[in-house]
Amino acid sequence: MTENKRVDAATGTQTVGHEWDGIEELDTPMPRWWVLSFWGTIVWGIIYILLYPAIPLLNSATPGLWNWTSRGELQQELKAETLRRAPVTSALAAIPVEQLAGNEKLYQAAIEGGRAAFKVHCVQCHGSGAAGSKGYPNLNDDDWLWGGDLPAIHTTLTHGIRQPDYDATRFSQMPAFEGVLSVGEIDAVVSYVQTLSGKAKPGPLSASGGPLFANNCASCHGADGKGLREFGAPNLTDKIWLYGGDAASIKTTVNKARYGVMPRWNNRLDPITIKMLAVYVHSLGGGEANAASDKAVAGDPAKVVANVRP
């Protein structure tokens, strides 16, 4: 090909010696700015390799002269953020959870911290808006099984619900009546329970279910069906159902009972984060005022259950 090189008369540029169907390629030099940029990238690459981690090794990479790592930078930023938050976190650690509502500044700080933690740890079950779904409680309403004040919510988060490997967990259990009551008796109880919340009109079937309810259910749910917090029994009259209030869902609950669980967070989160989560949940709209006489405030974790409803 080289013997075919010639100088193009029109442009004064030498050809490269290639020719395709009468078309020849000119050997036009690259623009100077492009050549300088090209060499500049090579020089920059060499400098980068020398200063930063770059060349892969067996278990790491060359450290670079500056000994910089993205993990190290992240740790520095986290340390700086921890120092910035130190006054607030120290104050949150020192104040009892039941007193937080009386300190507006700390209360608002706890809400924001709890909101962030909720998005990471709680939305998977309770939803991004904390409205829950079937089997997962709505945290926006005012229906709580053992109380919705700050200490009660804090204990729920700390010890969890029905954790089989943890003695301090909150625990309640409704018996499964399948085999205890006949099919007809269970239908009668279900019909009666539906009348308590106005989902069904009283009739002969519900009337026969009344005595059965009194003998088998009233000891926990109360004679009026409004629940007894000391037993963790839900209110059956408020039309709020965790697993559904239709006849089929209630029948399944009576037959099989329910055994919902919630993880305990004292082995996953630090105490300040748990406290902030409690404040955030309390602020969603259904939080109750603290009651010193409430067992939830007394902190009896063996007999306290969160807002889990059948």
PDB file of C-alpha atoms in Angstrom:
ATOM      1  CA  MET A   1       0.000   0.000   0.000  1.00  0.00           C
ATOM      2  CA  THR A   2       2.815   2.424   0.816  1.00  0.00           C
ATOM      3  CA  GLU A   3       3.919   2.595  -2.813  1.00  0.00           C
ATOM      4  CA  ASN A   4       0.527   4.017  -3.708  1.00  0.00           C
ATOM      5  CA  LYS A   5       0.928   7.050  -1.438  1.00  0.00           C
ATOM      6  CA  ARG A   6       0.776  10.386  -3.166  1.00  0.00           C
ATOM      7  CA  VAL A   7       0.048  14.016  -2.409  1.00  0.00           C
ATOM      8  CA  ASP A   8      -3.501  15.064  -3.146  1.00  0.00           C
ATOM      9  CA  ALA A   9      -3.344  18.043  -5.482  1.00  0.00           C
ATOM     10  CA  ALA A  10      -6.564  19.648  -4.214  1.00  0.00           C
ATOM     11  CA  THR A  11      -5.685  19.609  -0.502  1.00  0.00           C
ATOM     12  CA  GLY A  12      -1.917  19.208  -0.506  1.00  0.00           C
ATOM     13  CA  THR A  13      -2.284  16.278   1.937  1.00  0.00           C
ATOM     14  CA  GLN A  14      -0.596  12.956   1.397  1.00  0.00           C
ATOM     15  CA  THR A  15      -2.835   9.931   0.999  1.00  0.00           C
ATOM     16  CA  VAL A  16      -2.435   6.770   3.103  1.00  0.00           C
ATOM     17  CA  GLY A  17      -2.234   4.576   0.016  1.00  0.00           C
ATOM     18  CA  HIS A  18      -5.719   3.048   0.429  1.00  0.00           C
ATOM     19  CA  GLU A  19      -8.154   3.137  -2.428  1.00  0.00           C
ATOM     20  CA  TRP A  20     -11.701   1.790  -2.609  1.00  0.00           C
ATOM     21  CA  ASP A  21     -13.539   1.978  -5.871  1.00  0.00           C
ATOM     22  CA  GLY A  22     -11.719   5.135  -6.808  1.00  0.00           C
ATOM     23  CA  ILE A  23     -12.016   6.731  -3.359  1.00  0.00           C
ATOM     24  CA  GLU A  24      -8.733   7.509  -1.591  1.00  0.00           C
ATOM     25  CA  GLU A  25      -8.135   8.234   2.119  1.00  0.00           C
ATOM     26  CA  LEU A  26      -6.182  11.303   3.126  1.00  0.00           C
ATOM     27  CA  ASP A  27      -3.569  11.035   5.880  1.00  0.00           C
ATOM     28  CA  THR A  28      -4.888  14.133   7.687  1.00  0.00           C
ATOM     29  CA  PRO A  29      -3.154  14.771  11.038  1.00  0.00           C
ATOM     30  CA  MET A  30      -5.329  14.709  14.185  1.00  0.00           C
ATOM     31  CA  PRO A  31      -6.163  18.140  15.640  1.00  0.00           C
ATOM     32  CA  ARG A  32      -3.577  19.302  18.150  1.00  0.00           C
ATOM     33  CA  TRP A  33      -6.191  19.756  20.897  1.00  0.00           C
ATOM     34  CA  TRP A  34      -7.247  16.129  20.455  1.00  0.00           C
ATOM     35  CA  VAL A  35      -3.671  14.844  20.624  1.00  0.00           C
ATOM     36  CA  LEU A  36      -2.973  16.895  23.748  1.00  0.00           C
ATOM     37  CA  SER A  37      -6.183  15.647  25.366  1.00  0.00           C
ATOM     38  CA  PHE A  38      -5.230  12.070  24.565  1.00  0.00           C
ATOM     39  CA  TRP A  39      -1.806  12.392  26.158  1.00  0.00           C
ATOM     40  CA  GLY A  40      -3.369  14.278  29.053  1.00  0.00           C
ATOM     41  CA  THR A  41      -5.630  11.320  29.845  1.00  0.00           C
ATOM     42  CA  ILE A  42      -2.626   9.018  29.876  1.00  0.00           C
ATOM     43  CA  VAL A  43      -0.753  11.302  32.261  1.00  0.00           C
ATOM     44  CA  TRP A  44      -3.879  11.614  34.461  1.00  0.00           C
ATOM     45  CA  GLY A  45      -4.265   7.818  34.544  1.00  0.00           C
ATOM     46  CA  ILE A  46      -0.694   7.363  35.715  1.00  0.00           C
ATOM     47  CA  ILE A  47      -1.140  10.008  38.441  1.00  0.00           C
ATOM     48  CA  TYR A  48      -4.418   8.401  39.567  1.00  0.00           C
ATOM     49  CA  ILE A  49      -2.804   4.964  39.823  1.00  0.00           C
ATOM     50  CA  LEU A  50      -0.044   6.420  41.974  1.00  0.00           C
ATOM     51  CA  LEU A  51      -2.334   8.408  44.313  1.00  0.00           C
ATOM     52  CA  TYR A  52      -5.468   6.235  44.681  1.00  0.00           C
ATOM     53  CA  PRO A  53      -6.278   2.533  45.108  1.00  0.00           C
ATOM     54  CA  ALA A  54      -6.210   1.209  41.574  1.00  0.00           C
ATOM     55  CA  ILE A  55      -4.347  -2.014  40.824  1.00  0.00           C
ATOM     56  CA  PRO A  56      -6.229  -5.116  42.032  1.00  0.00           C
ATOM     57  CA  LEU A  57      -4.319  -7.463  44.301  1.00  0.00           C
ATOM     58  CA  LEU A  58      -5.328 -10.817  45.761  1.00  0.00           C
ATOM     59  CA  ASN A  59      -7.444  -9.491  48.655  1.00  0.00           C
ATOM     60  CA  SER A  60      -7.356  -5.737  48.148  1.00  0.00           C
ATOM     61  CA  ALA A  61      -5.776  -3.142  45.853  1.00  0.00           C
ATOM     62  CA  THR A  62      -2.718  -0.953  45.858  1.00  0.00           C
ATOM     63  CA  PRO A  63      -3.347   1.681  48.578  1.00  0.00           C
ATOM     64  CA  GLY A  64      -2.010   4.698  46.651  1.00  0.00           C
ATOM     65  CA  LEU A  65       0.269   7.401  47.989  1.00  0.00           C
ATOM     66  CA  TRP A  66      -2.645   9.287  49.606  1.00  0.00           C
ATOM     67  CA  ASN A  67      -3.936   6.123  51.313  1.00  0.00           C
ATOM     68  CA  TRP A  68      -7.529   7.184  50.494  1.00  0.00           C
ATOM     69  CA  THR A  69     -10.541   4.833  50.424  1.00  0.00           C
ATOM     70  CA  SER A  70     -14.240   5.443  49.954  1.00  0.00           C
ATOM     71  CA  ARG A  71     -14.917   3.419  53.111  1.00  0.00           C
ATOM     72  CA  GLY A  72     -12.523   5.618  55.053  1.00  0.00           C
ATOM     73  CA  GLU A  73     -14.213   8.755  53.771  1.00  0.00           C
ATOM     74  CA  LEU A  74     -17.617   7.351  54.722  1.00  0.00           C
ATOM     75  CA  GLN A  75     -16.400   6.577  58.234  1.00  0.00           C
ATOM     76  CA  GLN A  76     -15.114  10.126  58.601  1.00  0.00           C
ATOM     77  CA  GLU A  77     -18.444  11.532  57.482  1.00  0.00           C
ATOM     78  CA  LEU A  78     -20.339   9.233  59.840  1.00  0.00           C
ATOM     79  CA  LYS A  79     -18.070  10.239  62.704  1.00  0.00           C
ATOM     80  CA  ALA A  80     -18.637  13.909  61.933  1.00  0.00           C
ATOM     81  CA  GLU A  81     -22.400  13.372  61.780  1.00  0.00           C
ATOM     82  CA  THR A  82     -22.312  11.476  65.073  1.00  0.00           C
ATOM     83  CA  LEU A  83     -20.496  14.380  66.708  1.00  0.00           C
ATOM     84  CA  ARG A  84     -23.005  16.819  65.255  1.00  0.00           C
ATOM     85  CA  ARG A  85     -25.914  14.833  66.668  1.00  0.00           C
ATOM     86  CA  ALA A  86     -24.237  14.112  69.993  1.00  0.00           C
ATOM     87  CA  PRO A  87     -26.092  16.804  72.014  1.00  0.00           C
ATOM     88  CA  VAL A  88     -29.494  15.557  70.823  1.00  0.00           C
ATOM     89  CA  THR A  89     -28.697  11.861  71.167  1.00  0.00           C
ATOM     90  CA  SER A  90     -27.285  12.396  74.643  1.00  0.00           C
ATOM     91  CA  ALA A  91     -30.426  14.233  75.668  1.00  0.00           C
ATOM     92  CA  LEU A  92     -32.623  11.496  74.180  1.00  0.00           C
ATOM     93  CA  ALA A  93     -30.658   8.850  76.033  1.00  0.00           C
ATOM     94  CA  ALA A  94     -31.059  10.671  79.338  1.00  0.00           C
ATOM     95  CA  ILE A  95     -34.773  11.459  79.239  1.00  0.00           C
ATOM     96  CA  PRO A  96     -37.343   8.728  80.068  1.00  0.00           C
ATOM     97  CA  VAL A  97     -39.525   7.898  77.098  1.00  0.00           C
ATOM     98  CA  GLU A  98     -42.717   8.878  78.931  1.00  0.00           C
ATOM     99  CA  GLN A  99     -41.371  12.405  79.441  1.00  0.00           C
ATOM    100  CA  LEU A 100     -40.487  13.074  75.812  1.00  0.00           C
ATOM    101  CA  ALA A 101     -43.882  14.494  74.930  1.00  0.00           C
ATOM    102  CA  GLY A 102     -43.246  17.288  77.419  1.00  0.00           C
ATOM    103  CA  ASN A 103     -40.058  18.394  75.680  1.00  0.00           C
ATOM    104  CA  GLU A 104     -41.136  19.791  72.306  1.00  0.00           C
ATOM    105  CA  LYS A 105     -37.633  20.131  70.856  1.00  0.00           C
ATOM    106  CA  LEU A 106     -36.557  16.610  71.729  1.00  0.00           C
ATOM    107  CA  TYR A 107     -39.967  15.228  70.779  1.00  0.00           C
ATOM    108  CA  GLN A 108     -39.707  16.673  67.261  1.00  0.00           C
ATOM    109  CA  ALA A 109     -36.118  15.480  66.911  1.00  0.00           C
ATOM    110  CA  ALA A 110     -37.197  11.989  67.958  1.00  0.00           C
ATOM    111  CA  ILE A 111     -40.048  12.028  65.427  1.00  0.00           C
ATOM    112  CA  GLU A 112     -37.679  12.810  62.572  1.00  0.00           C
ATOM    113  CA  GLY A 113     -35.163  10.206  63.686  1.00  0.00           C
ATOM    114  CA  GLY A 114     -37.924   7.651  64.136  1.00  0.00           C
ATOM    115  CA  ARG A 115     -39.363   8.464  60.726  1.00  0.00           C
ATOM    116  CA  ALA A 116     -36.022   7.613  59.092  1.00  0.00           C
ATOM    117  CA  ALA A 117     -35.654   4.404  61.104  1.00  0.00           C
ATOM    118  CA  PHE A 118     -39.251   3.389  60.309  1.00  0.00           C
ATOM    119  CA  LYS A 119     -38.560   3.621  56.563  1.00  0.00           C
ATOM    120  CA  VAL A 120     -35.632   1.239  56.950  1.00  0.00           C
ATOM    121  CA  HIS A 121     -36.955  -1.305  59.454  1.00  0.00           C
ATOM    122  CA  CYS A 122     -40.775  -1.190  59.577  1.00  0.00           C
ATOM    123  CA  VAL A 123     -42.300  -0.385  56.183  1.00  0.00           C
ATOM    124  CA  GLN A 124     -41.842  -3.977  55.019  1.00  0.00           C
ATOM    125  CA  CYS A 125     -44.754  -5.016  57.263  1.00  0.00           C
ATOM    126  CA  HIS A 126     -46.608  -1.843  58.220  1.00  0.00           C
ATOM    127  CA  GLY A 127     -46.284  -0.058  54.867  1.00  0.00           C
ATOM    128  CA  SER A 128     -44.704   3.272  53.980  1.00  0.00           C
ATOM    129  CA  GLY A 129     -47.664   5.145  55.452  1.00  0.00           C
ATOM    130  CA  ALA A 130     -47.910   2.836  58.491  1.00  0.00           C
ATOM    131  CA  ALA A 131     -51.444   1.878  57.410  1.00  0.00           C
ATOM    132  CA  GLY A 132     -50.638  -1.827  57.599  1.00  0.00           C
ATOM    133  CA  SER A 133     -52.466  -4.553  55.692  1.00  0.00           C
ATOM    134  CA  LYS A 134     -54.155  -7.840  56.438  1.00  0.00           C
ATOM    135  CA  GLY A 135     -52.205  -9.379  59.301  1.00  0.00           C
ATOM    136  CA  TYR A 136     -50.179  -6.200  59.943  1.00  0.00           C
ATOM    137  CA  PRO A 137     -51.623  -3.514  62.235  1.00  0.00           C
ATOM    138  CA  ASN A 138     -52.521  -0.018  61.130  1.00  0.00           C
ATOM    139  CA  LEU A 139     -50.443   2.287  63.330  1.00  0.00           C
ATOM    140  CA  ASN A 140     -52.434   5.401  62.416  1.00  0.00           C
ATOM    141  CA  ASP A 141     -55.652   4.520  64.230  1.00  0.00           C
ATOM    142  CA  ASP A 142     -56.374   4.595  67.959  1.00  0.00           C
ATOM    143  CA  ASP A 143     -57.026   0.881  68.370  1.00  0.00           C
ATOM    144  CA  TRP A 144     -54.408  -0.710  70.633  1.00  0.00           C
ATOM    145  CA  LEU A 145     -54.484  -4.089  72.280  1.00  0.00           C
ATOM    146  CA  TRP A 146     -52.500  -3.169  75.389  1.00  0.00           C
ATOM    147  CA  GLY A 147     -52.396   0.594  75.144  1.00  0.00           C
ATOM    148  CA  GLY A 148     -50.877   3.106  72.775  1.00  0.00           C
ATOM    149  CA  ASP A 149     -49.001   5.381  75.153  1.00  0.00           C
ATOM    150  CA  LEU A 150     -45.276   5.953  74.736  1.00  0.00           C
ATOM    151  CA  PRO A 151     -44.085   3.387  77.325  1.00  0.00           C
ATOM    152  CA  ALA A 152     -46.387   0.709  75.867  1.00  0.00           C
ATOM    153  CA  ILE A 153     -45.176   1.275  72.310  1.00  0.00           C
ATOM    154  CA  HIS A 154     -41.582   1.422  73.510  1.00  0.00           C
ATOM    155  CA  THR A 155     -41.956  -1.932  75.270  1.00  0.00           C
ATOM    156  CA  THR A 156     -43.481  -3.466  72.151  1.00  0.00           C
ATOM    157  CA  LEU A 157     -40.553  -2.367  70.039  1.00  0.00           C
ATOM    158  CA  THR A 158     -38.011  -3.440  72.623  1.00  0.00           C
ATOM    159  CA  HIS A 159     -39.301  -6.927  73.395  1.00  0.00           C
ATOM    160  CA  GLY A 160     -41.330  -7.793  70.311  1.00  0.00           C
ATOM    161  CA  ILE A 161     -44.422  -9.967  70.058  1.00  0.00           C
ATOM    162  CA  ARG A 162     -44.430 -13.718  70.612  1.00  0.00           C
ATOM    163  CA  GLN A 163     -40.712 -14.253  70.149  1.00  0.00           C
ATOM    164  CA  PRO A 164     -40.253 -17.958  70.869  1.00  0.00           C
ATOM    165  CA  ASP A 165     -36.639 -17.655  72.019  1.00  0.00           C
ATOM    166  CA  TYR A 166     -37.110 -14.648  74.294  1.00  0.00           C
ATOM    167  CA  ASP A 167     -38.775 -14.899  77.690  1.00  0.00           C
ATOM    168  CA  ALA A 168     -39.350 -11.156  78.065  1.00  0.00           C
ATOM    169  CA  THR A 169     -41.388 -10.905  74.869  1.00  0.00           C
ATOM    170  CA  ARG A 170     -44.978  -9.748  75.004  1.00  0.00           C
ATOM    171  CA  PHE A 171     -47.255 -12.712  74.733  1.00  0.00           C
ATOM    172  CA  SER A 172     -50.946 -13.490  74.459  1.00  0.00           C
ATOM    173  CA  GLN A 173     -52.650 -16.483  72.953  1.00  0.00           C
ATOM    174  CA  MET A 174     -56.216 -17.092  71.879  1.00  0.00           C
ATOM    175  CA  PRO A 175     -57.175 -20.782  72.003  1.00  0.00           C
ATOM    176  CA  ALA A 176     -58.220 -22.533  68.815  1.00  0.00           C
ATOM    177  CA  PHE A 177     -61.812 -23.670  69.277  1.00  0.00           C
ATOM    178  CA  GLU A 178     -61.849 -26.185  66.449  1.00  0.00           C
ATOM    179  CA  GLY A 179     -62.693 -29.472  68.146  1.00  0.00           C
ATOM    180  CA  VAL A 180     -63.681 -27.661  71.344  1.00  0.00           C
ATOM    181  CA  LEU A 181     -66.901 -26.267  69.902  1.00  0.00           C
ATOM    182  CA  SER A 182     -68.984 -27.970  67.242  1.00  0.00           C
ATOM    183  CA  VAL A 183     -69.297 -26.539  63.750  1.00  0.00           C
ATOM    184  CA  GLY A 184     -72.760 -25.246  64.564  1.00  0.00           C
ATOM    185  CA  GLU A 185     -71.586 -23.655  67.809  1.00  0.00           C
ATOM    186  CA  ILE A 186     -68.713 -21.895  66.047  1.00  0.00           C
ATOM    187  CA  ASP A 187     -71.132 -20.557  63.420  1.00  0.00           C
ATOM    188  CA  ALA A 188     -73.312 -19.247  66.230  1.00  0.00           C
ATOM    189  CA  VAL A 189     -70.375 -17.552  67.979  1.00  0.00           C
ATOM    190  CA  VAL A 190     -69.246 -15.982  64.706  1.00  0.00           C
ATOM    191  CA  SER A 191     -72.742 -14.655  64.077  1.00  0.00           C
ATOM    192  CA  TYR A 192     -72.878 -13.202  67.579  1.00  0.00           C
ATOM    193  CA  VAL A 193     -69.453 -11.567  67.250  1.00  0.00           C
ATOM    194  CA  GLN A 194     -70.571  -9.925  64.009  1.00  0.00           C
ATOM    195  CA  THR A 195     -73.540  -8.381  65.783  1.00  0.00           C
ATOM    196  CA  LEU A 196     -71.214  -6.794  68.355  1.00  0.00           C
ATOM    197  CA  SER A 197     -69.710  -4.514  65.718  1.00  0.00           C
ATOM    198  CA  GLY A 198     -72.916  -4.032  63.747  1.00  0.00           C
ATOM    199  CA  LYS A 199     -71.735  -6.127  60.811  1.00  0.00           C
ATOM    200  CA  ALA A 200     -74.782  -8.368  61.137  1.00  0.00           C
ATOM    201  CA  LYS A 201     -78.270  -7.979  62.541  1.00  0.00           C
ATOM    202  CA  PRO A 202     -79.267 -10.054  65.576  1.00  0.00           C
ATOM    203  CA  GLY A 203     -81.141 -13.239  64.768  1.00  0.00           C
ATOM    204  CA  PRO A 204     -81.779 -16.746  66.068  1.00  0.00           C
ATOM    205  CA  LEU A 205     -78.241 -17.898  65.207  1.00  0.00           C
ATOM    206  CA  SER A 206     -76.544 -14.982  66.947  1.00  0.00           C
ATOM    207  CA  ALA A 207     -78.890 -15.358  69.905  1.00  0.00           C
ATOM    208  CA  SER A 208     -77.713 -18.935  70.384  1.00  0.00           C
ATOM    209  CA  GLY A 209     -74.138 -17.698  70.118  1.00  0.00           C
ATOM    210  CA  GLY A 210     -74.553 -15.277  73.019  1.00  0.00           C
ATOM    211  CA  PRO A 211     -74.341 -17.877  75.804  1.00  0.00           C
ATOM    212  CA  LEU A 212     -71.462 -19.602  74.022  1.00  0.00           C
ATOM    213  CA  PHE A 213     -69.599 -16.308  73.888  1.00  0.00           C
ATOM    214  CA  ALA A 214     -70.292 -15.689  77.567  1.00  0.00           C
ATOM    215  CA  ASN A 215     -68.970 -19.121  78.525  1.00  0.00           C
ATOM    216  CA  ASN A 216     -65.923 -19.271  76.251  1.00  0.00           C
ATOM    217  CA  CYS A 217     -64.922 -15.755  75.225  1.00  0.00           C
ATOM    218  CA  ALA A 218     -66.128 -13.191  77.752  1.00  0.00           C
ATOM    219  CA  SER A 219     -63.395 -14.023  80.261  1.00  0.00           C
ATOM    220  CA  CYS A 220     -60.892 -12.306  77.929  1.00  0.00           C
ATOM    221  CA  HIS A 221     -62.972 -10.134  75.620  1.00  0.00           C
ATOM    222  CA  GLY A 222     -65.342  -8.973  78.324  1.00  0.00           C
ATOM    223  CA  ALA A 223     -69.075  -9.529  78.620  1.00  0.00           C
ATOM    224  CA  ASP A 224     -69.665  -6.599  76.256  1.00  0.00           C
ATOM    225  CA  GLY A 225     -66.951  -7.719  73.786  1.00  0.00           C
ATOM    226  CA  LYS A 226     -64.902  -4.564  74.235  1.00  0.00           C
ATOM    227  CA  GLY A 227     -61.805  -6.459  75.244  1.00  0.00           C
ATOM    228  CA  LEU A 228     -59.763  -6.543  78.410  1.00  0.00           C
ATOM    229  CA  ARG A 229     -56.323  -5.001  78.218  1.00  0.00           C
ATOM    230  CA  GLU A 230     -55.011  -7.030  81.119  1.00  0.00           C
ATOM    231  CA  PHE A 231     -55.444 -10.130  78.939  1.00  0.00           C
ATOM    232  CA  GLY A 232     -54.445  -8.508  75.670  1.00  0.00           C
ATOM    233  CA  ALA A 233     -57.861  -9.306  74.223  1.00  0.00           C
ATOM    234  CA  PRO A 234     -59.015  -7.049  71.358  1.00  0.00           C
ATOM    235  CA  ASN A 235     -62.158  -4.968  71.224  1.00  0.00           C
ATOM    236  CA  LEU A 236     -64.684  -6.816  69.062  1.00  0.00           C
ATOM    237  CA  THR A 237     -67.114  -3.909  68.821  1.00  0.00           C
ATOM    238  CA  ASP A 238     -65.069  -1.233  67.025  1.00  0.00           C
ATOM    239  CA  LYS A 239     -65.165  -2.631  63.458  1.00  0.00           C
ATOM    240  CA  ILE A 240     -61.358  -2.748  63.318  1.00  0.00           C
ATOM    241  CA  TRP A 241     -60.071  -6.168  62.323  1.00  0.00           C
ATOM    242  CA  LEU A 242     -56.533  -7.250  61.662  1.00  0.00           C
ATOM    243  CA  TYR A 243     -57.455 -10.357  59.662  1.00  0.00           C
ATOM    244  CA  GLY A 244     -60.895  -9.300  58.432  1.00  0.00           C
ATOM    245  CA  GLY A 245     -64.323  -8.948  60.005  1.00  0.00           C
ATOM    246  CA  ASP A 246     -66.332 -10.979  57.500  1.00  0.00           C
ATOM    247  CA  ALA A 247     -67.857 -14.248  58.644  1.00  0.00           C
ATOM    248  CA  ALA A 248     -65.263 -16.431  56.908  1.00  0.00           C
ATOM    249  CA  SER A 249     -62.309 -14.558  58.412  1.00  0.00           C
ATOM    250  CA  ILE A 250     -63.780 -14.557  61.924  1.00  0.00           C
ATOM    251  CA  LYS A 251     -64.584 -18.251  61.597  1.00  0.00           C
ATOM    252  CA  THR A 252     -60.974 -18.978  60.676  1.00  0.00           C
ATOM    253  CA  THR A 253     -59.828 -16.978  63.705  1.00  0.00           C
ATOM    254  CA  VAL A 254     -62.152 -18.857  66.045  1.00  0.00           C
ATOM    255  CA  ASN A 255     -61.250 -22.231  64.559  1.00  0.00           C
ATOM    256  CA  LYS A 256     -57.500 -21.831  64.169  1.00  0.00           C
ATOM    257  CA  ALA A 257     -56.690 -18.755  66.299  1.00  0.00           C
ATOM    258  CA  ARG A 258     -53.979 -16.355  65.152  1.00  0.00           C
ATOM    259  CA  TYR A 259     -50.321 -16.217  66.058  1.00  0.00           C
ATOM    260  CA  GLY A 260     -48.853 -13.049  64.586  1.00  0.00           C
ATOM    261  CA  VAL A 261     -45.300 -12.186  65.552  1.00  0.00           C
ATOM    262  CA  MET A 262     -43.230  -9.041  65.569  1.00  0.00           C
ATOM    263  CA  PRO A 263     -39.430  -9.044  65.935  1.00  0.00           C
ATOM    264  CA  ARG A 264     -37.877  -7.618  69.043  1.00  0.00           C
ATOM    265  CA  TRP A 265     -35.567  -4.747  68.237  1.00  0.00           C
ATOM    266  CA  ASN A 266     -33.374  -4.671  71.338  1.00  0.00           C
ATOM    267  CA  ASN A 267     -30.992  -7.101  69.636  1.00  0.00           C
ATOM    268  CA  ARG A 268     -30.912  -5.137  66.365  1.00  0.00           C
ATOM    269  CA  LEU A 269     -31.199  -1.439  67.168  1.00  0.00           C
ATOM    270  CA  ASP A 270     -29.639   0.776  69.808  1.00  0.00           C
ATOM    271  CA  PRO A 271     -31.846   2.076  72.656  1.00  0.00           C
ATOM    272  CA  ILE A 272     -31.982   5.634  71.258  1.00  0.00           C
ATOM    273  CA  THR A 273     -33.260   4.455  67.873  1.00  0.00           C
ATOM    274  CA  ILE A 274     -35.921   2.320  69.569  1.00  0.00           C
ATOM    275  CA  LYS A 275     -36.970   5.326  71.625  1.00  0.00           C
ATOM    276  CA  MET A 276     -37.226   7.491  68.496  1.00  0.00           C
ATOM    277  CA  LEU A 277     -39.271   4.818  66.738  1.00  0.00           C
ATOM    278  CA  ALA A 278     -41.672   4.714  69.683  1.00  0.00           C
ATOM    279  CA  VAL A 279     -42.131   8.484  69.512  1.00  0.00           C
ATOM    280  CA  TYR A 280     -42.695   8.399  65.747  1.00  0.00           C
ATOM    281  CA  VAL A 281     -45.342   5.667  65.980  1.00  0.00           C
ATOM    282  CA  HIS A 282     -46.969   7.515  68.873  1.00  0.00           C
ATOM    283  CA  SER A 283     -47.155  10.668  66.754  1.00  0.00           C
ATOM    284  CA  LEU A 284     -48.944   9.050  63.817  1.00  0.00           C
ATOM    285  CA  GLY A 285     -52.376   9.872  65.169  1.00  0.00           C
ATOM    286  CA  GLY A 286     -53.399   7.074  67.494  1.00  0.00           C
ATOM    287  CA  GLY A 287     -50.991   7.616  70.346  1.00  0.00           C
ATOM    288  CA  GLU A 288     -52.549   7.653  73.813  1.00  0.00           C
ATOM    289  CA  ALA A 289     -51.657   9.802  76.794  1.00  0.00           C
ATOM    290  CA  ASN A 290     -49.416   8.163  79.367  1.00  0.00           C
ATOM    291  CA  ALA A 291     -51.243   6.434  82.195  1.00  0.00           C
ATOM    292  CA  ALA A 292     -49.205   5.603  85.275  1.00  0.00           C
ATOM    293  CA  SER A 293     -51.655   2.911  86.322  1.00  0.00           C
ATOM    294  CA  ASP A 294     -51.505   1.131  82.971  1.00  0.00           C
ATOM    295  CA  LYS A 295     -49.639  -2.167  83.043  1.00  0.00           C
ATOM    296  CA  ALA A 296     -47.972  -1.145  79.817  1.00  0.00           C
ATOM    297  CA  VAL A 297     -46.383   1.763  81.684  1.00  0.00           C
ATOM    298  CA  ALA A 298     -45.420  -0.526  84.508  1.00  0.00           C
ATOM    299  CA  GLY A 299     -43.326  -2.348  81.935  1.00  0.00           C
ATOM    300  CA  ASP A 300     -44.449  -5.910  82.531  1.00  0.00           C
ATOM    301  CA  PRO A 301     -43.145  -7.332  79.242  1.00  0.00           C
ATOM    302  CA  ALA A 302     -44.307 -10.849  79.958  1.00  0.00           C
ATOM    303  CA  LYS A 303     -47.937  -9.695  79.891  1.00  0.00           C
ATOM    304  CA  VAL A 304     -47.876  -6.917  77.340  1.00  0.00           C
ATOM    305  CA  VAL A 305     -48.780  -7.233  73.659  1.00  0.00           C
ATOM    306  CA  ALA A 306     -48.864  -4.539  71.011  1.00  0.00           C
ATOM    307  CA  ASN A 307     -51.811  -3.661  68.815  1.00  0.00           C
ATOM    308  CA  VAL A 308     -52.323  -7.114  67.317  1.00  0.00           C
ATOM    309  CA  ARG A 309     -55.976  -7.835  66.681  1.00  0.00           C
ATOM    310  CA  PRO A 310     -57.696 -11.012  65.536  1.00  0.00           C
TER     311      PRO A 310
END
